Amino acid sequence: MKFLKKSDPVLAKLFGKVQPSVLRPSKNYFESLTDAIISQQLSGKAAATIFKRFQGLFPGNKFPTPAQVLAKSDIELRTVGVSGSKASYIKNIAAGFEDGSLDFKHINKKTDEEIVEMLVKVKGIGKWTAEMFLIFSLGRPDVFSFGDLGLRNGVKKVYGLRKDPSPAKLKQLSAKWQPYRTCASLYLWASLDNK
């Protein structure tokens, strides 16, 4: 926070005014990616409901394994509110875990770019989903998702811009926050909840 206070006084005005989310990185990467797919383009409440129903398709209190998910038909997945395309994407992820194309053994030795590159090879995982995985599942410290609408709206609000920030403006601002762009992102998202 000291670094961000010094490098960007405008962003620093948020400190103490808003409460950002606390990162709780997950070790169940299959669950995290499944949750990310289910959450795409849904409100948090709707996504949480569907995610809970999805888990209810499987016995026990643990999140299902990739093999268990692959054993379900798309129709079964759709009965709990997962769209046809999302059912397909979740199965693509499960297949990646099963066949080893999604290899997380040495994840801590991989760069953010290497992880994004690995993830976007799976149909259904785009750059935004991969970046959210870096932030919320791995707790990587220097991630800023230029394609995230919430971050663009946060920048617009915090910096008093009349128009949406251009990619060049986002790049210029986020350069000030390196190597702590994740922290800046959390504050920008929180600023949107603070009227």
PDB file of C-alpha atoms in Angstrom:
ATOM      1  CA  MET A   1       0.000   0.000   0.000  1.00  0.00           C
ATOM      2  CA  LYS A   2       2.889   2.377   0.694  1.00  0.00           C
ATOM      3  CA  PHE A   3       4.046   1.894  -2.867  1.00  0.00           C
ATOM      4  CA  LEU A   4       0.606   2.656  -4.316  1.00  0.00           C
ATOM      5  CA  LYS A   5       0.115   5.686  -2.044  1.00  0.00           C
ATOM      6  CA  LYS A   6       3.386   7.101  -3.285  1.00  0.00           C
ATOM      7  CA  SER A   7       2.979   6.222  -6.953  1.00  0.00           C
ATOM      8  CA  ASP A   8      -0.670   7.280  -7.370  1.00  0.00           C
ATOM      9  CA  PRO A   9      -2.213   9.816  -4.960  1.00  0.00           C
ATOM     10  CA  VAL A  10      -5.588   9.648  -6.771  1.00  0.00           C
ATOM     11  CA  LEU A  11      -5.893   5.899  -6.216  1.00  0.00           C
ATOM     12  CA  ALA A  12      -4.588   6.344  -2.656  1.00  0.00           C
ATOM     13  CA  LYS A  13      -7.707   8.393  -1.789  1.00  0.00           C
ATOM     14  CA  LEU A  14      -9.631   5.100  -1.862  1.00  0.00           C
ATOM     15  CA  PHE A  15      -7.569   3.619   0.965  1.00  0.00           C
ATOM     16  CA  GLY A  16      -9.637   3.811   4.119  1.00  0.00           C
ATOM     17  CA  LYS A  17     -12.793   4.736   2.168  1.00  0.00           C
ATOM     18  CA  VAL A  18     -13.546   1.385   0.572  1.00  0.00           C
ATOM     19  CA  GLN A  19     -13.062  -2.193   1.685  1.00  0.00           C
ATOM     20  CA  PRO A  20     -11.663  -4.392  -1.095  1.00  0.00           C
ATOM     21  CA  SER A  21     -12.230  -8.129  -1.270  1.00  0.00           C
ATOM     22  CA  VAL A  22      -9.760 -10.270   0.610  1.00  0.00           C
ATOM     23  CA  LEU A  23      -8.022 -12.776  -1.631  1.00  0.00           C
ATOM     24  CA  ARG A  24      -8.276 -16.380  -0.525  1.00  0.00           C
ATOM     25  CA  PRO A  25      -6.338 -18.326  -3.144  1.00  0.00           C
ATOM     26  CA  SER A  26      -7.653 -21.813  -3.839  1.00  0.00           C
ATOM     27  CA  LYS A  27      -5.749 -25.025  -4.403  1.00  0.00           C
ATOM     28  CA  ASN A  28      -8.684 -26.718  -6.155  1.00  0.00           C
ATOM     29  CA  TYR A  29      -8.034 -25.271  -9.589  1.00  0.00           C
ATOM     30  CA  PHE A  30     -10.708 -27.403 -11.249  1.00  0.00           C
ATOM     31  CA  GLU A  31     -13.323 -25.984  -8.886  1.00  0.00           C
ATOM     32  CA  SER A  32     -12.048 -22.431  -9.441  1.00  0.00           C
ATOM     33  CA  LEU A  33     -12.191 -22.711 -13.215  1.00  0.00           C
ATOM     34  CA  THR A  34     -15.619 -24.359 -13.120  1.00  0.00           C
ATOM     35  CA  ASP A  35     -16.875 -21.538 -10.906  1.00  0.00           C
ATOM     36  CA  ALA A  36     -15.383 -18.971 -13.298  1.00  0.00           C
ATOM     37  CA  ILE A  37     -17.192 -20.545 -16.256  1.00  0.00           C
ATOM     38  CA  ILE A  38     -20.513 -20.732 -14.399  1.00  0.00           C
ATOM     39  CA  SER A  39     -20.096 -17.090 -13.293  1.00  0.00           C
ATOM     40  CA  GLN A  40     -19.461 -15.702 -16.773  1.00  0.00           C
ATOM     41  CA  GLN A  41     -22.022 -12.998 -17.615  1.00  0.00           C
ATOM     42  CA  LEU A  42     -24.175 -13.693 -14.535  1.00  0.00           C
ATOM     43  CA  SER A  43     -24.863 -11.737 -11.369  1.00  0.00           C
ATOM     44  CA  GLY A  44     -23.052 -13.027  -8.307  1.00  0.00           C
ATOM     45  CA  LYS A  45     -26.302 -14.280  -6.779  1.00  0.00           C
ATOM     46  CA  ALA A  46     -27.414 -16.186  -9.903  1.00  0.00           C
ATOM     47  CA  ALA A  47     -23.947 -17.694 -10.335  1.00  0.00           C
ATOM     48  CA  ALA A  48     -23.824 -18.822  -6.685  1.00  0.00           C
ATOM     49  CA  THR A  49     -27.233 -20.497  -7.008  1.00  0.00           C
ATOM     50  CA  ILE A  50     -26.255 -22.394 -10.167  1.00  0.00           C
ATOM     51  CA  PHE A  51     -22.865 -23.336  -8.703  1.00  0.00           C
ATOM     52  CA  LYS A  52     -24.559 -24.797  -5.606  1.00  0.00           C
ATOM     53  CA  ARG A  53     -27.001 -26.765  -7.779  1.00  0.00           C
ATOM     54  CA  PHE A  54     -24.091 -27.988  -9.911  1.00  0.00           C
ATOM     55  CA  GLN A  55     -22.351 -29.319  -6.794  1.00  0.00           C
ATOM     56  CA  GLY A  56     -25.615 -30.975  -5.755  1.00  0.00           C
ATOM     57  CA  LEU A  57     -25.454 -33.206  -8.840  1.00  0.00           C
ATOM     58  CA  PHE A  58     -22.598 -35.101  -7.219  1.00  0.00           C
ATOM     59  CA  PRO A  59     -22.611 -37.191  -4.029  1.00  0.00           C
ATOM     60  CA  GLY A  60     -20.721 -36.144  -0.926  1.00  0.00           C
ATOM     61  CA  ASN A  61     -19.534 -32.811   0.377  1.00  0.00           C
ATOM     62  CA  LYS A  62     -16.480 -32.491  -1.845  1.00  0.00           C
ATOM     63  CA  PHE A  63     -16.348 -30.773  -5.207  1.00  0.00           C
ATOM     64  CA  PRO A  64     -16.563 -33.355  -8.011  1.00  0.00           C
ATOM     65  CA  THR A  65     -13.460 -34.608  -9.753  1.00  0.00           C
ATOM     66  CA  PRO A  66     -12.945 -33.976 -13.468  1.00  0.00           C
ATOM     67  CA  ALA A  67     -13.761 -37.659 -14.110  1.00  0.00           C
ATOM     68  CA  GLN A  68     -17.079 -37.345 -12.265  1.00  0.00           C
ATOM     69  CA  VAL A  69     -18.016 -34.293 -14.324  1.00  0.00           C
ATOM     70  CA  LEU A  70     -17.083 -36.038 -17.573  1.00  0.00           C
ATOM     71  CA  ALA A  71     -19.376 -38.927 -16.593  1.00  0.00           C
ATOM     72  CA  LYS A  72     -22.402 -36.584 -16.545  1.00  0.00           C
ATOM     73  CA  SER A  73     -24.257 -35.782 -19.752  1.00  0.00           C
ATOM     74  CA  ASP A  74     -24.616 -32.194 -20.928  1.00  0.00           C
ATOM     75  CA  ILE A  75     -28.359 -32.608 -20.392  1.00  0.00           C
ATOM     76  CA  GLU A  76     -27.786 -33.467 -16.711  1.00  0.00           C
ATOM     77  CA  LEU A  77     -25.614 -30.373 -16.298  1.00  0.00           C
ATOM     78  CA  ARG A  78     -28.238 -28.230 -18.001  1.00  0.00           C
ATOM     79  CA  THR A  79     -30.935 -29.349 -15.532  1.00  0.00           C
ATOM     80  CA  VAL A  80     -29.262 -27.229 -12.829  1.00  0.00           C
ATOM     81  CA  GLY A  81     -29.118 -24.070 -14.937  1.00  0.00           C
ATOM     82  CA  VAL A  82     -25.765 -24.485 -16.676  1.00  0.00           C
ATOM     83  CA  SER A  83     -26.203 -23.396 -20.310  1.00  0.00           C
ATOM     84  CA  GLY A  84     -25.321 -25.795 -23.106  1.00  0.00           C
ATOM     85  CA  SER A  85     -22.190 -23.863 -24.033  1.00  0.00           C
ATOM     86  CA  LYS A  86     -21.049 -23.627 -20.397  1.00  0.00           C
ATOM     87  CA  ALA A  87     -21.632 -27.373 -19.928  1.00  0.00           C
ATOM     88  CA  SER A  88     -19.367 -27.954 -22.919  1.00  0.00           C
ATOM     89  CA  TYR A  89     -16.722 -25.556 -21.558  1.00  0.00           C
ATOM     90  CA  ILE A  90     -16.754 -27.204 -18.119  1.00  0.00           C
ATOM     91  CA  LYS A  91     -16.280 -30.584 -19.772  1.00  0.00           C
ATOM     92  CA  ASN A  92     -13.406 -29.154 -21.845  1.00  0.00           C
ATOM     93  CA  ILE A  93     -11.734 -28.082 -18.602  1.00  0.00           C
ATOM     94  CA  ALA A  94     -12.384 -31.480 -17.004  1.00  0.00           C
ATOM     95  CA  ALA A  95     -10.877 -33.186 -20.062  1.00  0.00           C
ATOM     96  CA  GLY A  96      -7.822 -30.917 -19.798  1.00  0.00           C
ATOM     97  CA  PHE A  97      -7.268 -32.015 -16.210  1.00  0.00           C
ATOM     98  CA  GLU A  98      -7.746 -35.660 -17.156  1.00  0.00           C
ATOM     99  CA  ASP A  99      -5.463 -35.660 -20.220  1.00  0.00           C
ATOM    100  CA  GLY A 100      -2.798 -33.431 -18.642  1.00  0.00           C
ATOM    101  CA  SER A 101      -3.094 -30.526 -21.079  1.00  0.00           C
ATOM    102  CA  LEU A 102      -4.007 -28.401 -18.053  1.00  0.00           C
ATOM    103  CA  ASP A 103      -0.912 -29.091 -15.973  1.00  0.00           C
ATOM    104  CA  PHE A 104      -0.711 -27.287 -12.647  1.00  0.00           C
ATOM    105  CA  LYS A 105       2.157 -29.297 -11.112  1.00  0.00           C
ATOM    106  CA  HIS A 106       4.700 -26.483 -11.297  1.00  0.00           C
ATOM    107  CA  ILE A 107       2.248 -23.590 -11.394  1.00  0.00           C
ATOM    108  CA  ASN A 108       4.328 -21.461  -9.015  1.00  0.00           C
ATOM    109  CA  LYS A 109       7.262 -21.573 -11.430  1.00  0.00           C
ATOM    110  CA  LYS A 110       5.165 -20.353 -14.372  1.00  0.00           C
ATOM    111  CA  THR A 111       4.794 -16.706 -15.307  1.00  0.00           C
ATOM    112  CA  ASP A 112       1.377 -15.092 -15.525  1.00  0.00           C
ATOM    113  CA  GLU A 113       1.727 -15.062 -19.308  1.00  0.00           C
ATOM    114  CA  GLU A 114       2.536 -18.789 -19.422  1.00  0.00           C
ATOM    115  CA  ILE A 115      -0.521 -19.588 -17.310  1.00  0.00           C
ATOM    116  CA  VAL A 116      -2.812 -17.436 -19.461  1.00  0.00           C
ATOM    117  CA  GLU A 117      -1.380 -19.067 -22.591  1.00  0.00           C
ATOM    118  CA  MET A 118      -2.068 -22.553 -21.185  1.00  0.00           C
ATOM    119  CA  LEU A 119      -5.610 -21.703 -20.076  1.00  0.00           C
ATOM    120  CA  VAL A 120      -6.831 -19.943 -23.223  1.00  0.00           C
ATOM    121  CA  LYS A 121      -6.047 -23.045 -25.271  1.00  0.00           C
ATOM    122  CA  VAL A 122      -9.143 -24.582 -23.653  1.00  0.00           C
ATOM    123  CA  LYS A 123     -12.338 -23.647 -25.466  1.00  0.00           C
ATOM    124  CA  GLY A 124     -14.449 -21.597 -23.067  1.00  0.00           C
ATOM    125  CA  ILE A 125     -11.558 -19.966 -21.223  1.00  0.00           C
ATOM    126  CA  GLY A 126     -10.783 -16.530 -22.569  1.00  0.00           C
ATOM    127  CA  LYS A 127      -8.214 -14.024 -21.453  1.00  0.00           C
ATOM    128  CA  TRP A 128     -10.573 -12.433 -18.895  1.00  0.00           C
ATOM    129  CA  THR A 129     -11.332 -15.791 -17.225  1.00  0.00           C
ATOM    130  CA  ALA A 130      -7.616 -16.624 -17.164  1.00  0.00           C
ATOM    131  CA  GLU A 131      -6.811 -13.252 -15.572  1.00  0.00           C
ATOM    132  CA  MET A 132      -9.513 -13.718 -12.921  1.00  0.00           C
ATOM    133  CA  PHE A 133      -7.977 -17.135 -12.207  1.00  0.00           C
ATOM    134  CA  LEU A 134      -4.577 -15.472 -11.701  1.00  0.00           C
ATOM    135  CA  ILE A 135      -6.086 -12.988  -9.250  1.00  0.00           C
ATOM    136  CA  PHE A 136      -8.625 -14.993  -7.278  1.00  0.00           C
ATOM    137  CA  SER A 137      -7.241 -18.541  -7.431  1.00  0.00           C
ATOM    138  CA  LEU A 138      -3.501 -17.978  -7.475  1.00  0.00           C
ATOM    139  CA  GLY A 139      -3.326 -14.610  -5.704  1.00  0.00           C
ATOM    140  CA  ARG A 140      -0.857 -13.242  -8.239  1.00  0.00           C
ATOM    141  CA  PRO A 141       0.145  -9.690  -7.232  1.00  0.00           C
ATOM    142  CA  ASP A 142       0.520  -7.914 -10.576  1.00  0.00           C
ATOM    143  CA  VAL A 143      -2.590  -8.567 -12.681  1.00  0.00           C
ATOM    144  CA  PHE A 144      -4.744  -5.919 -14.348  1.00  0.00           C
ATOM    145  CA  SER A 145      -7.460  -7.127 -16.715  1.00  0.00           C
ATOM    146  CA  PHE A 146      -7.718  -4.464 -19.408  1.00  0.00           C
ATOM    147  CA  GLY A 147     -10.883  -6.106 -20.746  1.00  0.00           C
ATOM    148  CA  ASP A 148     -12.762  -5.983 -17.430  1.00  0.00           C
ATOM    149  CA  LEU A 149     -15.752  -3.627 -17.547  1.00  0.00           C
ATOM    150  CA  GLY A 150     -15.716  -3.154 -13.775  1.00  0.00           C
ATOM    151  CA  LEU A 151     -12.097  -1.996 -13.820  1.00  0.00           C
ATOM    152  CA  ARG A 152     -12.776   0.410 -16.680  1.00  0.00           C
ATOM    153  CA  ASN A 153     -15.788   1.798 -14.786  1.00  0.00           C
ATOM    154  CA  GLY A 154     -13.720   2.034 -11.598  1.00  0.00           C
ATOM    155  CA  VAL A 155     -11.001   4.015 -13.374  1.00  0.00           C
ATOM    156  CA  LYS A 156     -13.632   6.290 -14.925  1.00  0.00           C
ATOM    157  CA  LYS A 157     -15.193   6.959 -11.504  1.00  0.00           C
ATOM    158  CA  VAL A 158     -12.025   7.332  -9.433  1.00  0.00           C
ATOM    159  CA  TYR A 159     -10.242   9.566 -11.942  1.00  0.00           C
ATOM    160  CA  GLY A 160     -13.350  11.613 -12.789  1.00  0.00           C
ATOM    161  CA  LEU A 161     -13.255  10.807 -16.496  1.00  0.00           C
ATOM    162  CA  ARG A 162     -16.238  11.812 -18.621  1.00  0.00           C
ATOM    163  CA  LYS A 163     -15.686   9.046 -21.148  1.00  0.00           C
ATOM    164  CA  ASP A 164     -14.602   5.459 -20.778  1.00  0.00           C
ATOM    165  CA  PRO A 165     -10.816   5.264 -20.447  1.00  0.00           C
ATOM    166  CA  SER A 166      -8.997   4.340 -23.638  1.00  0.00           C
ATOM    167  CA  PRO A 167      -6.687   1.326 -23.701  1.00  0.00           C
ATOM    168  CA  ALA A 168      -3.759   3.774 -23.784  1.00  0.00           C
ATOM    169  CA  LYS A 169      -5.050   5.583 -20.665  1.00  0.00           C
ATOM    170  CA  LEU A 170      -5.519   2.270 -18.834  1.00  0.00           C
ATOM    171  CA  LYS A 171      -2.014   1.210 -19.782  1.00  0.00           C
ATOM    172  CA  GLN A 172      -0.571   4.531 -18.599  1.00  0.00           C
ATOM    173  CA  LEU A 173      -2.389   4.420 -15.253  1.00  0.00           C
ATOM    174  CA  SER A 174      -1.756   0.750 -14.551  1.00  0.00           C
ATOM    175  CA  ALA A 175       1.966   1.179 -15.235  1.00  0.00           C
ATOM    176  CA  LYS A 176       2.109   3.317 -12.066  1.00  0.00           C
ATOM    177  CA  TRP A 177       0.736   0.440 -10.018  1.00  0.00           C
ATOM    178  CA  GLN A 178       3.241  -2.212 -11.101  1.00  0.00           C
ATOM    179  CA  PRO A 179       4.117  -4.588  -9.466  1.00  0.00           C
ATOM    180  CA  TYR A 180       0.890  -4.322  -7.396  1.00  0.00           C
ATOM    181  CA  ARG A 181      -1.798  -4.032 -10.054  1.00  0.00           C
ATOM    182  CA  THR A 182      -3.918  -6.725  -8.377  1.00  0.00           C
ATOM    183  CA  CYS A 183      -4.221  -4.571  -5.252  1.00  0.00           C
ATOM    184  CA  ALA A 184      -5.168  -1.560  -7.393  1.00  0.00           C
ATOM    185  CA  SER A 185      -7.753  -3.715  -9.184  1.00  0.00           C
ATOM    186  CA  LEU A 186      -9.335  -4.780  -5.888  1.00  0.00           C
ATOM    187  CA  TYR A 187      -9.669  -1.147  -4.807  1.00  0.00           C
ATOM    188  CA  LEU A 188     -11.098  -0.081  -8.168  1.00  0.00           C
ATOM    189  CA  TRP A 189     -13.737  -2.833  -8.002  1.00  0.00           C
ATOM    190  CA  ALA A 190     -14.554  -1.860  -4.406  1.00  0.00           C
ATOM    191  CA  SER A 191     -14.984   1.783  -5.456  1.00  0.00           C
ATOM    192  CA  LEU A 192     -17.974   0.759  -7.563  1.00  0.00           C
ATOM    193  CA  ASP A 193     -19.757  -0.582  -4.474  1.00  0.00           C
ATOM    194  CA  ASN A 194     -19.138   2.678  -2.614  1.00  0.00           C
ATOM    195  CA  LYS A 195     -21.721   5.208  -3.799  1.00  0.00           C
TER     196      LYS A 195
END
